[in-house]
Tab-separated table of C-alpha atoms in Angstrom:
chain	number	residue	atom	x	y	z
J	1000	MET	CA	0.000	0.000	0.000
J	1001	ALA	CA	2.055	2.915	-1.227
J	1002	GLY	CA	1.637	6.629	-0.880
J	1003	ILE	CA	-1.695	6.758	0.980
J	1004	ARG	CA	-1.945	10.294	2.356
J	1005	LEU	CA	-4.096	10.935	5.432
J	1006	ALA	CA	-6.257	14.011	5.614
J	1007	PRO	CA	-5.119	16.805	7.977
J	1008	GLU	CA	-6.927	16.824	11.326
J	1009	ASP	CA	-7.536	20.582	11.193
J	1010	PRO	CA	-9.776	21.647	8.287
J	1011	GLU	CA	-8.427	25.207	8.462
J	1012	LEU	CA	-4.936	23.882	7.845
J	1013	SER	CA	-6.177	22.055	4.767
J	1014	SER	CA	-7.584	25.249	3.302
J	1015	GLN	CA	-4.338	27.104	4.013
J	1016	GLN	CA	-2.308	24.425	2.290
J	1017	SER	CA	-4.450	24.596	-0.835
J	1018	ARG	CA	-3.651	28.311	-1.367
J	1019	GLY	CA	-0.606	29.646	-3.173
J	1020	ALA	CA	0.437	31.267	-6.411
J	1021	VAL	CA	1.525	29.292	-9.437
J	1022	VAL	CA	5.269	28.717	-9.196
J	1023	SER	CA	5.872	26.224	-11.972
J	1024	ASP	CA	4.224	25.000	-15.161
J	1025	LEU	CA	5.606	21.533	-14.588
J	1026	ILE	CA	2.849	20.400	-12.250
J	1027	SER	CA	-0.745	21.273	-11.411
J	1028	ASP	CA	-1.900	22.990	-8.216
J	1029	ASP	CA	-3.027	19.688	-6.726
J	1030	GLU	CA	0.224	17.943	-7.614
J	1031	ARG	CA	2.328	20.818	-6.319
J	1032	SER	CA	0.624	20.637	-2.936
J	1033	VAL	CA	2.137	17.177	-2.439
J	1034	ALA	CA	5.507	18.854	-1.880
J	1035	ALA	CA	4.121	20.863	1.025
J	1036	ASP	CA	2.113	18.277	2.890
J	1037	SER	CA	2.616	14.797	1.431
J	1038	TRP	CA	1.722	12.158	4.029
J	1039	SER	CA	2.539	14.559	6.873
J	1040	ILE	CA	-0.351	14.601	9.319
J	1041	LYS	CA	-1.363	17.819	11.000
J	1042	SER	CA	-2.670	17.924	14.548
J	1043	GLU	CA	-3.490	20.360	17.303
J	1044	TYR	CA	0.214	21.250	17.351
J	1045	GLY	CA	-0.472	23.095	14.108
J	1046	SER	CA	1.300	23.430	10.778
J	1047	THR	CA	3.772	26.304	10.675
J	1048	LEU	CA	5.520	25.698	7.382
J	1049	ASP	CA	5.799	28.481	4.809
J	1050	ASP	CA	3.765	26.909	2.004
J	1051	ASP	CA	4.890	29.443	-0.621
J	1052	GLN	CA	8.518	28.696	0.153
J	1053	ARG	CA	7.861	24.925	0.080
J	1054	GLN	CA	6.248	25.290	-3.337
J	1055	THR	CA	9.148	27.384	-4.583
J	1056	ASP	CA	11.574	24.732	-3.354
J	1057	ALA	CA	9.527	22.097	-5.157
J	1058	ALA	CA	9.643	24.043	-8.415
J	1059	ASP	CA	13.406	24.593	-8.114
J	1060	ALA	CA	14.034	20.914	-7.447
J	1061	LEU	CA	11.887	19.834	-10.359
J	1062	SER	CA	13.595	22.295	-12.680
J	1063	ALA	CA	17.016	21.083	-11.619
J	1064	ALA	CA	15.979	17.530	-12.377
J	1065	ASN	CA	15.735	18.374	-16.107
J	1066	PHE	CA	12.230	17.084	-16.575
J	1067	PRO	CA	10.786	17.568	-20.052
J	1068	PRO	CA	8.878	20.813	-20.583
J	1069	ALA	CA	5.188	20.752	-19.827
J	1070	PRO	CA	2.774	20.635	-22.757
J	1071	SER	CA	1.021	23.838	-23.726
J	1072	SER	CA	-2.360	22.305	-22.984
J	1073	ASP	CA	-3.881	22.791	-19.522
J	1074	TYR	CA	-4.648	19.081	-19.421
J	1075	SER	CA	-1.960	16.446	-18.961
J	1076	SER	CA	-2.263	12.782	-19.700
J	1077	ASP	CA	-2.606	10.339	-16.831
J	1078	LYS	CA	0.971	9.217	-17.426
J	1079	GLU	CA	2.318	12.758	-17.190
J	1080	GLU	CA	0.352	13.415	-14.005
J	1081	VAL	CA	1.732	10.263	-12.395
J	1082	GLU	CA	5.289	11.169	-13.410
J	1083	ALA	CA	4.914	14.690	-11.987
J	1084	GLU	CA	3.545	13.409	-8.684
J	1085	GLU	CA	6.326	10.819	-8.422
J	1086	ALA	CA	8.899	13.553	-9.065
J	1087	VAL	CA	7.498	15.707	-6.258
J	1088	GLN	CA	7.281	12.762	-3.884
J	1089	SER	CA	10.915	11.857	-4.569
J	1090	MET	CA	11.873	15.240	-3.134
J	1091	LEU	CA	10.710	14.028	0.258
J	1092	GLY	CA	13.643	11.623	0.227
J	1093	LEU	CA	16.191	14.423	-0.204
J	1094	GLN	CA	17.997	16.037	2.708
J	1095	SER	CA	17.787	19.450	1.047
J	1096	TYR	CA	14.001	19.296	1.258
J	1097	TRP	CA	14.009	18.556	4.996
J	1098	ASP	CA	16.731	21.118	5.712
J	1099	SER	CA	14.468	23.742	4.149
J	1100	ALA	CA	11.364	22.440	5.913
J	1101	TYR	CA	12.933	22.422	9.366
J	1102	ALA	CA	14.537	25.824	8.820
J	1103	ASP	CA	10.988	27.121	8.318
J	1104	GLU	CA	9.679	25.287	11.377
J	1105	LEU	CA	12.563	26.502	13.542
J	1106	THR	CA	11.895	30.079	12.486
J	1107	ASN	CA	8.203	29.713	13.255
J	1108	PHE	CA	8.985	28.210	16.662
J	1109	ARG	CA	11.250	31.128	17.538
J	1110	GLU	CA	8.730	33.690	16.337
J	1111	HIS	CA	5.451	32.066	17.409
J	1112	GLY	CA	6.298	29.138	19.692
J	1113	HIS	CA	4.746	26.577	17.365
J	1114	ALA	CA	5.954	22.976	17.601
J	1115	GLY	CA	5.319	22.194	13.933
J	1116	GLU	CA	3.975	19.027	12.365
J	1117	VAL	CA	3.219	15.714	14.033
J	1118	TRP	CA	3.562	12.972	11.439
J	1119	PHE	CA	0.553	10.654	11.383
J	1120	GLY	CA	-1.170	12.800	14.035
J	1121	ALA	CA	-0.960	13.123	17.804
J	1122	ASP	CA	-3.352	10.213	18.363
J	1123	VAL	CA	-1.107	7.808	16.449
J	1124	MET	CA	1.979	9.115	18.239
J	1125	GLU	CA	0.402	8.596	21.656
J	1126	LEU	CA	-0.819	5.109	20.732
J	1127	VAL	CA	2.619	4.102	19.450
J	1128	ALA	CA	4.254	5.328	22.676
J	1129	SER	CA	1.804	3.606	25.028
J	1130	TRP	CA	1.804	0.364	23.015
J	1131	THR	CA	5.604	0.342	22.943
J	1132	LYS	CA	5.677	0.851	26.703
J	1133	GLY	CA	3.509	-2.213	27.267
J	1134	LEU	CA	5.620	-4.242	24.861
J	1135	CYS	CA	8.866	-3.335	26.627
J	1136	ILE	CA	7.437	-4.019	30.085
J	1137	ASP	CA	6.257	-7.468	29.008
J	1138	ILE	CA	9.681	-8.258	27.578
J	1139	SER	CA	11.431	-6.942	30.698
J	1140	HIS	CA	9.295	-9.311	32.763
J	1141	GLY	CA	10.218	-12.252	30.544
J	1142	GLN	CA	6.920	-12.351	28.714
J	1143	LEU	CA	6.690	-12.242	24.937
J	1144	PRO	CA	3.563	-10.722	23.379
J	1145	ASN	CA	0.666	-13.156	23.114
J	1146	HIS	CA	-0.689	-11.196	20.136
J	1147	VAL	CA	-3.788	-10.068	22.025
J	1148	ASP	CA	-3.036	-6.567	20.910
J	1149	ASP	CA	-3.550	-3.194	22.555
J	1150	THR	CA	-4.841	-4.586	25.846
J	1151	LYS	CA	-3.321	-3.059	28.941
J	1152	SER	CA	-0.818	-5.382	30.557
J	1153	GLU	CA	-1.170	-5.918	34.304
J	1154	LEU	CA	2.551	-5.165	34.551
J	1155	VAL	CA	2.039	-1.628	33.223
J	1156	ASP	CA	0.377	-0.640	36.486
J	1157	GLN	CA	3.459	-1.637	38.476
J	1158	GLY	CA	5.254	1.605	37.633
J	1159	ASP	CA	8.182	2.565	35.467
J	1160	LYS	CA	10.866	0.419	37.116
J	1161	TYR	CA	10.958	-1.893	34.084
J	1162	LEU	CA	11.652	1.028	31.729
J	1163	SER	CA	14.444	2.727	33.649
J	1164	THR	CA	17.126	0.548	32.056
J	1165	TRP	CA	15.872	0.747	28.471
J	1166	SER	CA	18.080	2.823	26.172
J	1167	VAL	CA	15.991	4.385	23.398
J	1168	LEU	CA	16.977	5.766	19.996
J	1169	ASP	CA	14.557	7.605	17.699
J	1170	ILE	CA	16.008	7.732	14.172
J	1171	GLY	CA	14.849	10.617	12.005
J	1172	THR	CA	13.456	12.254	15.127
J	1173	GLY	CA	12.333	15.490	13.441
J	1174	ASN	CA	10.906	17.765	16.131
J	1175	GLY	CA	11.477	15.110	18.785
J	1176	LEU	CA	7.876	14.973	20.005
J	1177	LEU	CA	7.769	11.166	19.923
J	1178	LEU	CA	10.624	11.082	22.445
J	1179	GLN	CA	8.738	13.515	24.646
J	1180	GLU	CA	5.762	11.163	24.548
J	1181	LEU	CA	7.999	8.206	25.436
J	1182	ALA	CA	9.406	10.208	28.349
J	1183	LYS	CA	5.849	10.717	29.615
J	1184	GLN	CA	5.399	6.946	29.456
J	1185	GLY	CA	8.391	6.429	31.775
J	1186	PHE	CA	11.416	5.959	29.496
J	1187	SER	CA	14.400	7.958	30.704
J	1188	HIS	CA	17.471	7.153	28.542
J	1189	LEU	CA	16.369	8.850	25.335
J	1190	THR	CA	18.345	9.843	22.236
J	1191	GLY	CA	17.082	11.318	18.989
J	1192	THR	CA	19.019	11.661	15.739
J	1193	ASP	CA	18.286	13.400	12.459
J	1194	TYR	CA	20.442	14.261	9.470
J	1195	SER	CA	18.935	17.756	9.386
J	1196	GLU	CA	20.679	20.146	11.767
J	1197	GLY	CA	17.565	22.328	11.766
J	1198	ALA	CA	15.464	19.407	13.009
J	1199	VAL	CA	17.895	18.771	15.866
J	1200	GLN	CA	17.905	22.446	16.840
J	1201	LEU	CA	14.098	22.479	16.831
J	1202	ALA	CA	13.894	19.242	18.850
J	1203	ARG	CA	16.314	20.596	21.469
J	1204	SER	CA	14.416	23.867	21.721
J	1205	LEU	CA	11.064	22.114	22.165
J	1206	ALA	CA	12.469	19.659	24.723
J	1207	ASP	CA	13.977	22.474	26.774
J	1208	ARG	CA	10.749	24.468	26.661
J	1209	ASP	CA	8.571	21.494	27.575
J	1210	GLY	CA	10.716	20.283	30.475
J	1211	PHE	CA	12.531	17.367	28.784
J	1212	ALA	CA	16.074	18.694	28.842
J	1213	ASN	CA	17.362	15.188	29.646
J	1214	ILE	CA	16.623	13.993	26.090
J	1215	ASN	CA	19.799	13.860	24.005
J	1216	PHE	CA	19.650	15.026	20.379
J	1217	LEU	CA	22.403	14.490	17.801
J	1218	VAL	CA	22.947	15.255	14.124
J	1219	ASP	CA	23.427	11.859	12.465
J	1220	ASP	CA	22.435	10.209	9.197
J	1221	VAL	CA	21.113	6.722	9.894
J	1222	LEU	CA	22.399	5.523	6.515
J	1223	GLU	CA	25.945	6.569	7.444
J	1224	THR	CA	25.635	6.566	11.196
J	1225	LYS	CA	28.561	7.616	13.342
J	1226	LEU	CA	26.971	6.172	16.487
J	1227	GLU	CA	29.214	3.595	18.091
J	1228	ARG	CA	26.765	2.156	20.589
J	1229	GLN	CA	23.633	0.021	20.499
J	1230	PHE	CA	20.173	0.626	21.921
J	1231	GLN	CA	17.584	-1.694	23.409
J	1232	LEU	CA	14.736	0.140	21.695
J	1233	VAL	CA	14.984	1.826	18.291
J	1234	MET	CA	11.999	3.815	17.017
J	1235	ASP	CA	11.264	4.820	13.428
J	1236	LYS	CA	8.178	6.926	12.716
J	1237	GLY	CA	8.183	7.770	9.023
J	1238	THR	CA	11.942	7.677	8.411
J	1239	LEU	CA	11.893	4.505	6.314
J	1240	ASP	CA	9.003	6.045	4.375
J	1241	ALA	CA	11.087	9.122	3.523
J	1242	ILE	CA	14.117	7.012	2.613
J	1243	GLY	CA	11.936	4.989	0.252
J	1244	LEU	CA	10.954	8.191	-1.586
J	1245	HIS	CA	14.557	8.971	-2.479
J	1246	PRO	CA	15.285	8.583	-6.212
J	1247	ASP	CA	17.550	5.674	-5.200
J	1248	GLY	CA	14.992	4.394	-2.704
J	1249	PRO	CA	15.545	0.621	-3.121
J	1250	VAL	CA	19.296	0.952	-2.561
J	1251	LYS	CA	18.801	3.364	0.338
J	1252	ARG	CA	16.379	0.961	2.020
J	1253	MET	CA	18.989	-1.805	1.871
J	1254	MET	CA	21.492	0.562	3.481
J	1255	TYR	CA	18.887	1.365	6.118
J	1256	TRP	CA	18.537	-2.255	7.235
J	1257	ASP	CA	22.292	-2.798	7.315
J	1258	SER	CA	22.700	0.261	9.519
J	1259	VAL	CA	19.729	-0.325	11.812
J	1260	SER	CA	20.797	-3.917	12.438
J	1261	ARG	CA	23.994	-2.513	13.980
J	1262	LEU	CA	22.101	-0.036	16.177
J	1263	VAL	CA	19.653	-2.474	17.815
J	1264	ALA	CA	21.221	-4.458	20.672
J	1265	SER	CA	20.840	-8.226	20.856
J	1266	GLY	CA	17.400	-8.938	22.274
J	1267	GLY	CA	16.406	-5.339	21.583
J	1268	ILE	CA	13.345	-4.082	19.743
J	1269	LEU	CA	12.858	-2.145	16.509
J	1270	VAL	CA	9.459	-0.424	16.185
J	1271	ILE	CA	8.601	0.972	12.740
J	1272	THR	CA	5.557	3.127	12.009
J	1273	SER	CA	4.774	3.614	8.314
J	1274	CYS	CA	2.048	4.979	6.084
J	1275	ASN	CA	3.689	3.761	2.878
J	1276	SER	CA	4.044	0.085	3.799
J	1277	THR	CA	1.600	-2.395	5.257
J	1278	LYS	CA	2.456	-4.707	8.128
J	1279	ASP	CA	2.895	-7.610	5.702
J	1280	GLU	CA	5.135	-5.555	3.416
J	1281	LEU	CA	7.379	-4.580	6.326
J	1282	VAL	CA	7.597	-8.203	7.474
J	1283	GLN	CA	8.498	-9.283	3.930
J	1284	GLU	CA	11.163	-6.587	3.698
J	1285	VAL	CA	12.702	-7.814	6.937
J	1286	GLU	CA	12.617	-11.401	5.669
J	1287	SER	CA	14.424	-10.325	2.503
J	1288	PHE	CA	17.086	-8.587	4.590
J	1289	ASN	CA	17.427	-11.653	6.815
J	1290	GLN	CA	17.972	-13.898	3.789
J	1291	ARG	CA	20.549	-11.553	2.343
J	1292	ARG	CA	22.441	-11.266	5.635
J	1293	VAL	CA	22.396	-15.014	6.314
J	1294	GLY	CA	23.579	-15.670	2.766
J	1295	MET	CA	26.500	-13.281	3.242
J	1296	SER	CA	27.424	-14.980	6.527
J	1297	GLN	CA	27.477	-18.389	4.879
J	1298	GLU	CA	29.652	-17.139	2.033
J	1299	HIS	CA	32.212	-15.838	4.511
J	1300	GLU	CA	31.977	-18.988	6.666
J	1301	LYS	CA	31.220	-17.113	9.853
J	1302	ASP	CA	30.325	-18.850	13.110
J	1303	GLU	CA	26.906	-20.345	13.662
J	1304	ALA	CA	25.656	-17.345	15.678
J	1305	GLY	CA	26.322	-15.075	12.708
J	1306	ARG	CA	24.005	-17.196	10.571
J	1307	ASP	CA	20.922	-16.458	12.647
J	1308	PRO	CA	18.417	-14.101	10.979
J	1309	PRO	CA	19.041	-10.608	12.399
J	1310	PHE	CA	15.372	-9.780	13.007
J	1311	ARG	CA	12.144	-11.629	13.573
J	1312	TYR	CA	8.599	-10.346	13.709
J	1313	LEU	CA	7.352	-9.719	17.240
J	1314	SER	CA	4.000	-7.915	17.161
J	1315	HIS	CA	2.053	-5.063	15.582
J	1316	ILE	CA	-0.648	-2.588	16.521
J	1317	ARG	CA	-4.039	-3.992	15.613
J	1318	SER	CA	-6.318	-1.162	16.688
J	1319	TYR	CA	-5.769	1.177	13.724
J	1320	PRO	CA	-8.924	1.684	11.644
J	1321	THR	CA	-9.031	-0.650	8.631
J	1322	PHE	CA	-10.645	-0.548	5.198
J	1323	MET	CA	-11.102	-2.911	2.269
J	1324	PHE	CA	-9.353	-2.301	-1.046
J	1325	GLY	CA	-9.067	-4.725	-3.933
J	1326	GLY	CA	-10.435	-7.521	-1.783
J	1327	SER	CA	-7.753	-7.014	0.879
J	1328	GLU	CA	-8.020	-5.441	4.299
J	1329	GLY	CA	-5.537	-2.772	5.301
J	1330	SER	CA	-5.006	0.335	7.400
J	1331	ARG	CA	-3.596	3.725	6.566
J	1332	VAL	CA	-0.857	3.384	9.201
J	1333	ALA	CA	1.108	0.292	10.240
J	1334	THR	CA	3.245	-0.085	13.384
J	1335	VAL	CA	5.336	-3.273	13.553
J	1336	ALA	CA	7.854	-4.471	16.150
J	1337	PHE	CA	10.821	-6.719	15.383
J	1338	VAL	CA	13.202	-8.293	17.879
J	1339	ARG	CA	16.971	-8.427	17.231
J	1340	SER	CA	18.592	-11.850	17.497
């Protein structure tokens, strides 16, 4: 299930995002709006991005890509419309796009105190944090999930003692609000990384303002990570989605799994939240990575431990709303947990 874009939670934000002067003849108004709000979910935190600047950035990027000139007609063929939308979406996989976006959000925070966007919405973020808490407490107590999803574990009521030793990394942290939510749930050793320096500056500013100065934020690209330690819990909320939208998405995704496998400690958990992949697609992607890694280990005649699949499916959130499409049932957001061998 690729590229499903959720509607903003605030109708006023939707109307604001639809405004804007024509900045390029390459794409239509509707297609151009993808650059400003594609699969980013607005919430009560509010959207503070400069839409005109986003659209200008989109036009510049498309022009630089040497796309063929647009036809003189006001109507494009279906093929041309698809190609234009794919070109705009690919921008969301570029660091230059996010550097510009977070520069805008940082400016708006300094001038107006706005936190910026919450990907997938505040409700999803809160559900992911609370569900992850229950998952980690069960594992700390020696219990693996029984796949009766989203029910409150009896252990959760016993306090935060089970979470005090969990080291947490949020890759592609953006404004860092997911880590703030995890801190509210009782996690205390929290680190967020992002390859955009503007995102890290914004996350630090928000954490300091909101009373979470203990959260550590670092500039780091997960595909070329400089981190030399491992974490018991690694969170990804939309980062794999953005990587997949890079023009070299398939290669970048392979780099992602190689890197993440080195960041998750043995017995640790990787929790991925995506709106571009279903639960089954994420599981299949992990299986493909496992097969590739095991095959490499066998070729190099490594020890038996090195031949174990790096990840295995653990659980997923089942309470997201579902719908039927093409005879299959799916949801607009998927959150899946994998355990590191």
